[in-house]
Coordinates of C-alpha atoms in Angstrom, one line a residue:
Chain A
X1 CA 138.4 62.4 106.9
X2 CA 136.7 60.7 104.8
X3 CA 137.7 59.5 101.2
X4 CA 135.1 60.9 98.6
X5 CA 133.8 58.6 96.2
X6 CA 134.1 59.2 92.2
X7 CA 130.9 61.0 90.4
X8 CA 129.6 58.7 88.3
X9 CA 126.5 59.3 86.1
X10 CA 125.1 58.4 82.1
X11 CA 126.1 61.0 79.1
X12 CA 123.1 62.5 78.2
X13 CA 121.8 62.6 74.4
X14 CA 121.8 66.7 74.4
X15 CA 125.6 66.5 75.0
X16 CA 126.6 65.0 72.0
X17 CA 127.2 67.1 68.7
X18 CA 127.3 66.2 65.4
X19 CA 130.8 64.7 65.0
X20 CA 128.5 61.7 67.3
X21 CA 130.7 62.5 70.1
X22 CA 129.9 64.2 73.2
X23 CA 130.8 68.1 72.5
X24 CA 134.2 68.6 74.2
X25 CA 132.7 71.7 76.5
X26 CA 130.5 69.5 78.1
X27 CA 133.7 68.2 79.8
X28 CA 134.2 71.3 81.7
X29 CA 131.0 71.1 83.1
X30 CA 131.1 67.8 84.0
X31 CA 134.2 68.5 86.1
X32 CA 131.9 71.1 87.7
X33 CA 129.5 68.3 88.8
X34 CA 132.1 66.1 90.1
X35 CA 133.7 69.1 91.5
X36 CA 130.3 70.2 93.9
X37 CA 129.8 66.6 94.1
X38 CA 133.3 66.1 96.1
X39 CA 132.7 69.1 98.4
X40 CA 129.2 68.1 99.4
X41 CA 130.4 64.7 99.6
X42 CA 133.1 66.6 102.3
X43 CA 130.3 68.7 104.1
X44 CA 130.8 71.8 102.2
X45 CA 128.2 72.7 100.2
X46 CA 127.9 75.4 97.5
X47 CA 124.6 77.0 98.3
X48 CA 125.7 77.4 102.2
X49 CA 128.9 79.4 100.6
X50 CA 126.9 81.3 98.1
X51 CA 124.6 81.8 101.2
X52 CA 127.1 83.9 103.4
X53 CA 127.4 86.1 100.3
X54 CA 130.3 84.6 98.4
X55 CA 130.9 83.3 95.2
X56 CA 133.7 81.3 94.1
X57 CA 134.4 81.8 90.3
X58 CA 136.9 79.8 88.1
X59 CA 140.1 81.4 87.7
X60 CA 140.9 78.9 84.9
X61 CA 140.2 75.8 83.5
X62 CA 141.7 73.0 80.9
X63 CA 140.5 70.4 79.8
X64 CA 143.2 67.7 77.5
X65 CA 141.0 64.9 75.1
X66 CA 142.1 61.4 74.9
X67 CA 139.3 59.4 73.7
X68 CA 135.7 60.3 72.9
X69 CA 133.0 59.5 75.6
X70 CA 129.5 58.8 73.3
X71 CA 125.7 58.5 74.3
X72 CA 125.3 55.8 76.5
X73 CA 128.6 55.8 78.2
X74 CA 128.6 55.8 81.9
X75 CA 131.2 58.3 83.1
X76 CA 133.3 58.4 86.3
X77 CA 135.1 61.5 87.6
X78 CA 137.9 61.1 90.2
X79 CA 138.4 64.3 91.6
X80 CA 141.5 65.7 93.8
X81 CA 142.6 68.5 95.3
X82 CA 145.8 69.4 94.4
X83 CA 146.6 72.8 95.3
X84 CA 145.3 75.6 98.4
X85 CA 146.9 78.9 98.8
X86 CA 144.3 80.2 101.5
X87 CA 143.2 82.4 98.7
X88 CA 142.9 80.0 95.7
X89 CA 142.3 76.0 94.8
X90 CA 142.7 74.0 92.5
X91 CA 141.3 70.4 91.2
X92 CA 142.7 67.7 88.8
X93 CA 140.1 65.0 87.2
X94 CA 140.4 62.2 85.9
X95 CA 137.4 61.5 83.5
X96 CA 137.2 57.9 82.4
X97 CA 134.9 55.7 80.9
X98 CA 133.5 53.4 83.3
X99 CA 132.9 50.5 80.5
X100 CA 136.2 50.4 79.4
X101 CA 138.2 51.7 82.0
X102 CA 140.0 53.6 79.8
X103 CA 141.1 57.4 80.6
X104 CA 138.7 59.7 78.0
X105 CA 140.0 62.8 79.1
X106 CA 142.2 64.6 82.1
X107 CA 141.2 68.3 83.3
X108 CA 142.1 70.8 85.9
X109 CA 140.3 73.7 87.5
X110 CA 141.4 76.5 89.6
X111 CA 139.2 78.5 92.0
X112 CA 138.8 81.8 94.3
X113 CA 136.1 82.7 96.4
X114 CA 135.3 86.5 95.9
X115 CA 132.3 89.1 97.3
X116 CA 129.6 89.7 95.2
X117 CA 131.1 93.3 94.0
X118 CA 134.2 90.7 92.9
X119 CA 136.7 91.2 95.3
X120 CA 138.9 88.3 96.4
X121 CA 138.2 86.7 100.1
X122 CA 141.2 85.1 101.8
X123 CA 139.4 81.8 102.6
X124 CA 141.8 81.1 106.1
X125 CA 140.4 84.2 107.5
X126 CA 136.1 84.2 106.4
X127 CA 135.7 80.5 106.1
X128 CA 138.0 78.6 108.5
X129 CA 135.6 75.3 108.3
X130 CA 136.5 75.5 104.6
X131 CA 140.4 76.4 105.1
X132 CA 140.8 73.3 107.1
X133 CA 138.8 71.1 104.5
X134 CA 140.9 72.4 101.7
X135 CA 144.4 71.9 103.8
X136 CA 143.3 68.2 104.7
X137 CA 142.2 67.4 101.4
X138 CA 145.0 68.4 99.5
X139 CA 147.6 66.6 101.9
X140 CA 146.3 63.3 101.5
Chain B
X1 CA 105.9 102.5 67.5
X2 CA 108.8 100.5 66.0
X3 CA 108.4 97.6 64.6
X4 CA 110.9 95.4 65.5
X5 CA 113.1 93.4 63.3
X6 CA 113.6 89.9 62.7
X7 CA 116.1 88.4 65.2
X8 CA 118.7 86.8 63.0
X9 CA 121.9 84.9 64.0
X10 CA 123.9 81.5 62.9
X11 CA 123.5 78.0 64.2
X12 CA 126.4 77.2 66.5
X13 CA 128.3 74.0 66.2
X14 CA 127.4 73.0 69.9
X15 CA 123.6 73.0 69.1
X16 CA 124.1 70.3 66.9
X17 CA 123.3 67.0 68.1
X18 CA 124.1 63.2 67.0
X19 CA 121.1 62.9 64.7
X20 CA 123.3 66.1 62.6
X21 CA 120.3 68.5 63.2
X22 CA 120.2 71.4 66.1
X23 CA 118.8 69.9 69.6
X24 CA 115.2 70.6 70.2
X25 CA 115.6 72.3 73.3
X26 CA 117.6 74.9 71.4
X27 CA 114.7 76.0 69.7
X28 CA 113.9 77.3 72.9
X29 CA 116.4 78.6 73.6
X30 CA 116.4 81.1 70.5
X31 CA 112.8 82.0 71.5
X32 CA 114.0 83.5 74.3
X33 CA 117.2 85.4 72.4
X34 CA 114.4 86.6 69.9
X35 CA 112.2 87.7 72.4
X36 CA 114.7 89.6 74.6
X37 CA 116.2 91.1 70.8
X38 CA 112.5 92.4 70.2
X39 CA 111.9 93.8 73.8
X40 CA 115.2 96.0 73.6
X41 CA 114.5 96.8 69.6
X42 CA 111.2 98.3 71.7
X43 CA 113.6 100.2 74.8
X44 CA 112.7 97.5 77.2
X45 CA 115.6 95.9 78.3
X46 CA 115.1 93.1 80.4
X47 CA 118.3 94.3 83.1
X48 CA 116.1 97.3 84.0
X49 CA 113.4 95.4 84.5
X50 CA 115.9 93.1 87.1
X51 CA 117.5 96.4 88.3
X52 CA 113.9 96.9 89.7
X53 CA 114.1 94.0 91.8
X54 CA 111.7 91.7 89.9
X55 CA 112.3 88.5 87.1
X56 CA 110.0 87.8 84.6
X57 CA 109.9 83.9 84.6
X58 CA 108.6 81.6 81.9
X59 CA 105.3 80.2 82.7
X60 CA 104.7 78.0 79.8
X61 CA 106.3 77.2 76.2
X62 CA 105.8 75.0 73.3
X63 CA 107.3 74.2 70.1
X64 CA 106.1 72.4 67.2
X65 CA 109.6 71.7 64.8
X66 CA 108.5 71.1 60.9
X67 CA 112.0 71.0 59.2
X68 CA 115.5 70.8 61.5
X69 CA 118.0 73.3 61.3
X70 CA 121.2 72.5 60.5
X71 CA 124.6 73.5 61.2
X72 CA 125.8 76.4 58.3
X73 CA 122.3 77.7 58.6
X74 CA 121.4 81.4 59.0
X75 CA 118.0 81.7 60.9
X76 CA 115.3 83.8 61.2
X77 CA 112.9 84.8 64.0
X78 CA 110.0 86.5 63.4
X79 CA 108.5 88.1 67.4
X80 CA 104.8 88.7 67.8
X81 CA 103.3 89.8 71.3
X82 CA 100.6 87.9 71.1
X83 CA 98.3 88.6 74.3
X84 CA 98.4 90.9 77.5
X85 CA 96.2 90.4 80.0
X86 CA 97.9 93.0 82.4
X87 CA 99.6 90.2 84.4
X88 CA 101.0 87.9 81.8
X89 CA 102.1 88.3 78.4
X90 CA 102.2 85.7 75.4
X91 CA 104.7 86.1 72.6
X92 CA 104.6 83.5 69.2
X93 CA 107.9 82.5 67.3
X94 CA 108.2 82.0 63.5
X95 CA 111.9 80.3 62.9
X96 CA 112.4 80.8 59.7
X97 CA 115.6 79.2 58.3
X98 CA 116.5 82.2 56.2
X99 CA 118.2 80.7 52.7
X100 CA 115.4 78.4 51.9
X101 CA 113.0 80.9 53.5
X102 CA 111.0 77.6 55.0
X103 CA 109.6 77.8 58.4
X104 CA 111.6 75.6 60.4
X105 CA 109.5 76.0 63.5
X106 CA 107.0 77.7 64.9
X107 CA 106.9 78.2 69.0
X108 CA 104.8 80.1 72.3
X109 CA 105.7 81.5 75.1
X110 CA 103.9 82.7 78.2
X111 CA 105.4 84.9 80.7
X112 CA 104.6 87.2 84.1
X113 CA 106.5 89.7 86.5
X114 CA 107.4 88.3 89.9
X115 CA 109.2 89.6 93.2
X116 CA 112.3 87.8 94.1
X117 CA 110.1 85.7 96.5
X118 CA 107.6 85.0 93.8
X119 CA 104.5 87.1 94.1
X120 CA 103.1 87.9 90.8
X121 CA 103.3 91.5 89.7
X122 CA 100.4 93.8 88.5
X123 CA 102.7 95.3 85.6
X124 CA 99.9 97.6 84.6
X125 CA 100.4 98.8 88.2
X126 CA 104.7 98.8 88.7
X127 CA 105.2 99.1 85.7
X128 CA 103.6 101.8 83.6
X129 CA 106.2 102.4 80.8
X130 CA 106.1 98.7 79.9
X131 CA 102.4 98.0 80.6
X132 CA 102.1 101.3 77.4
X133 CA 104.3 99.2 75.5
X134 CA 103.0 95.7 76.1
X135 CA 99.1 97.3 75.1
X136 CA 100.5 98.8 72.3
X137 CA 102.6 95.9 70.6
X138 CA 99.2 93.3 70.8
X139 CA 97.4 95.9 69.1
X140 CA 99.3 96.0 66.2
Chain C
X1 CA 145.1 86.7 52.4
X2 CA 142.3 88.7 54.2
X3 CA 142.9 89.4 57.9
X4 CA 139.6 87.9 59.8
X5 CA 137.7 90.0 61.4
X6 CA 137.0 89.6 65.2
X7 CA 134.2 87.6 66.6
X8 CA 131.6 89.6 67.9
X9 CA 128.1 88.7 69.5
X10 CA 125.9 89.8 72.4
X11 CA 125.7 87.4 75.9
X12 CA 122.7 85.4 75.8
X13 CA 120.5 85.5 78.9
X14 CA 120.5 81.3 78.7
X15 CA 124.6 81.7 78.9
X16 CA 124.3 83.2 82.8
X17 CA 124.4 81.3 86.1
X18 CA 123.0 82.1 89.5
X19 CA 126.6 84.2 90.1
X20 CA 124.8 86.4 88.1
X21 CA 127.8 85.7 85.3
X22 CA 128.2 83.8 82.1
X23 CA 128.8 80.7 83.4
X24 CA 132.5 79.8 82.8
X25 CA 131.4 76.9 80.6
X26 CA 130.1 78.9 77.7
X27 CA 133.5 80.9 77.0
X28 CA 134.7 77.4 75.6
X29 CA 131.8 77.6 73.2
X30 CA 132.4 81.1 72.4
X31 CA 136.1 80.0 71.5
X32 CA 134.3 77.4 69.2
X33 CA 131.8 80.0 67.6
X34 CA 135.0 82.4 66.8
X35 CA 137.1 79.8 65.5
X36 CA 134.2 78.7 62.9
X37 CA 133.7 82.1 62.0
X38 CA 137.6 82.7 61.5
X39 CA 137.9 79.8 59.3
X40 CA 135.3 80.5 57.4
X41 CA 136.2 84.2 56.7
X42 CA 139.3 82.4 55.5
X43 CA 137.6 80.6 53.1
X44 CA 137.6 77.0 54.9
X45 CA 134.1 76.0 56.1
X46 CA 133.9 73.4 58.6
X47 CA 131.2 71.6 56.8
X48 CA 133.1 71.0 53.6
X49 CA 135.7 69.0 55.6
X50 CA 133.1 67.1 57.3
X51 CA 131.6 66.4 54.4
X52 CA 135.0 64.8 53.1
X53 CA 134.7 61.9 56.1
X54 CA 136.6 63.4 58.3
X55 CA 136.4 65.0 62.0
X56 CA 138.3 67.4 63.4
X57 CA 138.4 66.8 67.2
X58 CA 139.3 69.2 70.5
X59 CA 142.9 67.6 71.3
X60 CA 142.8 70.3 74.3
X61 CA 141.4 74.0 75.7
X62 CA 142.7 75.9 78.1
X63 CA 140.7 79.5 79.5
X64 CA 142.0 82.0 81.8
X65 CA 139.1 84.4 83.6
X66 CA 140.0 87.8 84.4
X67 CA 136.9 89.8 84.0
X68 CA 133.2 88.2 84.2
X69 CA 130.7 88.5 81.7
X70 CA 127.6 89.6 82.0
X71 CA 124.0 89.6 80.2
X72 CA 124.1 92.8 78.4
X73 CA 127.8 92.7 77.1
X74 CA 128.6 92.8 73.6
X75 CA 131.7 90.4 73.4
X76 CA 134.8 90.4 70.7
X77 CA 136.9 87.5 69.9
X78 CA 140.2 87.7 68.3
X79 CA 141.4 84.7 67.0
X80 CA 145.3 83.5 66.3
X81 CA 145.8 80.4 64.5
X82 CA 149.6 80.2 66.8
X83 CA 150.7 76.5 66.1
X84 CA 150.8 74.3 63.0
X85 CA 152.3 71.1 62.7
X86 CA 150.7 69.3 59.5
X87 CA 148.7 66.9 62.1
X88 CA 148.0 69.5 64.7
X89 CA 146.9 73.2 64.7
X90 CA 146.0 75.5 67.8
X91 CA 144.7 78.8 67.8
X92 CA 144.7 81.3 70.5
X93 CA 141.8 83.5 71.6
X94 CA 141.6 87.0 73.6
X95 CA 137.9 87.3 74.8
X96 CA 137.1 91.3 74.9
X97 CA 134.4 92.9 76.7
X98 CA 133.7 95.2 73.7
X99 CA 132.4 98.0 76.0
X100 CA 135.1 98.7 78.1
X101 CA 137.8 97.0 75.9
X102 CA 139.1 94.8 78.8
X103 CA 139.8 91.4 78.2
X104 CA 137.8 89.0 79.6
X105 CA 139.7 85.9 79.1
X106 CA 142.3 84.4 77.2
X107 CA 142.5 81.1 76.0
X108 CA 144.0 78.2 73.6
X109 CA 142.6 75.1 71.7
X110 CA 144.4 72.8 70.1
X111 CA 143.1 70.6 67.2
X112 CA 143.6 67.3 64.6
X113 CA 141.6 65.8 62.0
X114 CA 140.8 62.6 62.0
X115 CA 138.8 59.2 60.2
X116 CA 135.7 58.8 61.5
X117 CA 136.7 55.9 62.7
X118 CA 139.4 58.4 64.9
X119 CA 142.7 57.3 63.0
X120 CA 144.6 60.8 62.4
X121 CA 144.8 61.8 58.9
X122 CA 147.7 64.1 58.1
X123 CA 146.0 67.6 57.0
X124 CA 149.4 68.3 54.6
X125 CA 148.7 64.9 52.1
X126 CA 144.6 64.7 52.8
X127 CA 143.6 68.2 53.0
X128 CA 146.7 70.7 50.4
X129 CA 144.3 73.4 50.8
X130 CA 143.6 73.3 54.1
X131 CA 147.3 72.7 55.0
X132 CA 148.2 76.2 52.9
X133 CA 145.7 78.1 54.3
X134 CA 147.3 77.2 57.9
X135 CA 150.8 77.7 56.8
X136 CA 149.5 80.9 55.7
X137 CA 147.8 81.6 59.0
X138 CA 150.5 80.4 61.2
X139 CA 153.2 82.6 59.4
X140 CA 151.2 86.1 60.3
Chain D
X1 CA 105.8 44.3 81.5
X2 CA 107.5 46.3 84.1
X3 CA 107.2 49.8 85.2
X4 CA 109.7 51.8 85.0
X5 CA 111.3 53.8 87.9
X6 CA 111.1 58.1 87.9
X7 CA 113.9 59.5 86.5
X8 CA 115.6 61.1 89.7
X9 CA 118.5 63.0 89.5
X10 CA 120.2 66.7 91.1
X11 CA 120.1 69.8 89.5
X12 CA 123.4 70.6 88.1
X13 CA 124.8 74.2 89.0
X14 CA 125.3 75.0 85.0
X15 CA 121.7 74.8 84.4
X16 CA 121.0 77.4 86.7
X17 CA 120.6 81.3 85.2
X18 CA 120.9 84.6 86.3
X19 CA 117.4 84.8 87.9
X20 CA 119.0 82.3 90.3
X21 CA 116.1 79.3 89.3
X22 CA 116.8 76.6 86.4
X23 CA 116.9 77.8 83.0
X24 CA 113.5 76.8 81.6
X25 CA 115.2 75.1 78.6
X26 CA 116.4 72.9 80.8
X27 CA 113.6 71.1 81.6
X28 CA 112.7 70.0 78.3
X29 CA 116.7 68.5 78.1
X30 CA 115.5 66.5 81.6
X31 CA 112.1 65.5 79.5
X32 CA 115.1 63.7 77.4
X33 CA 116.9 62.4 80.3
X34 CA 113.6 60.9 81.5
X35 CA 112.5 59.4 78.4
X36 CA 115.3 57.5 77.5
X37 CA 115.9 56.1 80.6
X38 CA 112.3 55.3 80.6
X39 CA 112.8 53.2 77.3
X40 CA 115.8 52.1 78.0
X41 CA 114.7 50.6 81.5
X42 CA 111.8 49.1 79.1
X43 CA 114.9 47.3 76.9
X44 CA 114.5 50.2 73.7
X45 CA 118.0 51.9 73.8
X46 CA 118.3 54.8 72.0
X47 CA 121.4 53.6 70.5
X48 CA 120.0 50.4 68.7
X49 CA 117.1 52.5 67.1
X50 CA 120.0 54.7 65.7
X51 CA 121.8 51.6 64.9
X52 CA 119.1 50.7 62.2
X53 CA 119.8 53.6 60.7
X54 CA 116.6 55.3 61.6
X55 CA 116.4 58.6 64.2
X56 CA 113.6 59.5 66.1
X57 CA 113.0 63.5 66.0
X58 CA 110.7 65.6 68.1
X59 CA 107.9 67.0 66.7
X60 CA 106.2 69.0 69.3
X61 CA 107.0 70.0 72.9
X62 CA 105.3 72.0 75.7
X63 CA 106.1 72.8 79.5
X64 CA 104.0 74.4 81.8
X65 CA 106.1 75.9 84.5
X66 CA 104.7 76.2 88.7
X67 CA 107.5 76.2 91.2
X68 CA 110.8 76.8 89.8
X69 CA 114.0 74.1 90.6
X70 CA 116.7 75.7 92.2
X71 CA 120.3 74.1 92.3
X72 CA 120.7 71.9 95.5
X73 CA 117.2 70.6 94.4
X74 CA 117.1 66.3 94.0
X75 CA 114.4 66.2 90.8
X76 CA 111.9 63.0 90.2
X77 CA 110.3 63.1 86.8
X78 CA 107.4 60.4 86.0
X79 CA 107.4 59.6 82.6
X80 CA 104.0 58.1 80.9
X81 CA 103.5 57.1 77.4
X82 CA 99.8 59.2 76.7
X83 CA 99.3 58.4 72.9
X84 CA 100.6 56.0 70.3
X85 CA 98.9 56.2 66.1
X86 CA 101.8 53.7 64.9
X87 CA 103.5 56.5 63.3
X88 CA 104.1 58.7 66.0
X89 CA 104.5 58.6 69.9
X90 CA 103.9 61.2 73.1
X91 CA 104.9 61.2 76.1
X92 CA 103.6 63.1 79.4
X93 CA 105.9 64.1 82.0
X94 CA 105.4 65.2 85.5
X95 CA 108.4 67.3 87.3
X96 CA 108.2 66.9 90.7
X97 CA 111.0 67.9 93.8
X98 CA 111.6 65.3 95.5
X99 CA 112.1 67.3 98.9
X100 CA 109.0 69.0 99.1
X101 CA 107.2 66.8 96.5
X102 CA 105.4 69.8 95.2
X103 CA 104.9 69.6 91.4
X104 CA 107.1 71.9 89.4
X105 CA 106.5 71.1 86.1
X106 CA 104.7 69.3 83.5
X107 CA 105.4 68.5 80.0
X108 CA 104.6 66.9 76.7
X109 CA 106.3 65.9 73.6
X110 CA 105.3 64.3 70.7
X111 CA 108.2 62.0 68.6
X112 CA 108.1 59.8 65.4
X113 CA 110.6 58.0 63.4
X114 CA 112.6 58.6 60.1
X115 CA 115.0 57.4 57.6
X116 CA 118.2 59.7 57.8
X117 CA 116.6 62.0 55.0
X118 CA 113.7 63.2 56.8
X119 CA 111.4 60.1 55.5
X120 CA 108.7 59.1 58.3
X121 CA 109.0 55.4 58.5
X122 CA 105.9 53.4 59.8
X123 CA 107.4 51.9 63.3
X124 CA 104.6 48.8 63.3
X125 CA 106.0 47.7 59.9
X126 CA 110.0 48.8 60.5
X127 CA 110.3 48.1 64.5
X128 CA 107.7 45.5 65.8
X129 CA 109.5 44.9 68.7
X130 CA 109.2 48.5 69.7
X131 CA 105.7 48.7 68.4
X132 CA 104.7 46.3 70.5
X133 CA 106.2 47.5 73.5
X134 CA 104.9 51.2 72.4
X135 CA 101.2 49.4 72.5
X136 CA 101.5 47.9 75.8
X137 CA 102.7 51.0 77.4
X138 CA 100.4 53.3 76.0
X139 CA 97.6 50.8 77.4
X140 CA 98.5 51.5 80.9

């Protein structure tokens, strides 16, 4: 399997907030980014998911703030998977600043996969492709 | 008819940007709270409108900012249907921030009725209850 | 001291994603809005501390998502300031939809202030008032 | 002088609403994106403008929308300096996606420059570096 590479893109200007610091919620969605990044990167992508009538909302999220990324940062997300349940995943990130090196913040995200009327899936069973991505990934 | 009333709220912290002032594109953002506040002050909400299987997407908006909102002020928005050609409909934006009573911005929108797949709409024809209210609005 | 009132507000349209929910982003910035409004009910504006030189940064946030959001929901926030430590403070939120009165989410946020220049200033010699009014909360 | 490169980049799942297409508001953040790499590929950061104590607000912005971007779209915006009076600069912006290289967008927005208390400074007297390089752009 291959190894996916770390998202890696520029803060932009509309994420900062007045302290002069990117707004700390901005994080989240980054993680998002590098999140649907790491699974397309894997073959799996969102919209072919969302296409066989699932969704897969975040069953939680947090976020902890080390140092302050700024406008003109570039940003790089490692991304793993470190939990699968066959009904629920999770990521941890790593967000650092790609100038520095240094870590600006860590986060983690858990996940389901649900119908559209928000009843839960069990992954193994609808989406085996996916089951056996998750279960590799999360060995390594 | 009603008239509607002004659409008033708080600027959040997270609009704020690193110049101190509320990012533009929020501006536009608020348009589009003020104009959905108006259209249910009227009876139209815009969930029955999706409930009958059509959006209503933006087709053009503009913005000219005078004096920038800050963070700690209470705006103003002051809703005008401004033209309905049976198709589209125009609405124009006052942003008024509401201690100093200065205009802060003033701001267009253009919009029509589409099918999921993006065929334009004859509201006039699907939609008599909002074409009334649509005629009757750019009267006034 | 007066007991805040919850945090209440309608979804914005903007706040949605193409699940058809509030996108799981935004409750971080409702957290923010609530915590604002808390404080100030309480007397302690976030822009008279700013205007002293100092920031007061995210140290962490946390959210767990039980129920989804939609556009149309009123939402209530209740706010807990749960930990003070005379550096740190962290408050705890309960996300309501106000309709059916289930919760939505719960999370946490945890907080410092700090130079601009980041160094940690300790709220108990900087900031007496401040420091009361959160031995004050934190004792409720 | 060089010519810059289109601002390419992929739709990020956050920016899509409930409609299922790209929040319109969006696109004016992208016209950001796009212009600041656009400077910034020309040697003006942002950042060093802000440096001098100066910011750079916008004063006017319009987008008229065709096709709408959905998320698993790559999006290529060409950015073009269209008017220059020495006081205040606009750019034109064409939205295009880069799969089917239909146009989905264009915009406009209109900036000029001021001390931190509003006060429009003359950019040929204050910046001659980026006056020049605002001159020889706009004569392209």
């Amino acid at each position: 399997m291959i190894t996916p590479k770390p998202y890696v893109f520029k803060v932009r200007y509309y994420e900062t907030d007045k302290m002069g610091i990117v707004h700390h919620s901005n994080y989240i969605r980054w993680m998002e980014e590098a999140r649907l990044d790491y699974l397309e990167q894997l073959g799996q992508s969102f919209e072919s998911l969302e296409a066989d009538g699932v969704i897969s909302p975040v069953v939680s999220v947090s976020c902890q703030y080390k140092v302050s990324c700024v406008f003109g940062d570039t940003v790089e997300i490692r991304v793993k998977l470190i939990e699968y349940t066959g009904i629920r995943y999770a990521f941890a990130y790593e967000i650092v600043r790609a100038g520095s090196g240094e870590s600006a913040a860590s986060g983690r995200s858990e996940h389901c996969v649900t119908n559209k009327d928000g009843r839960p899936v069990v992954i193994k069973r609808k989406f085996p492709e996916f089951d056996r991505l998750l279960r590799e990934c999360v060995r390594e």
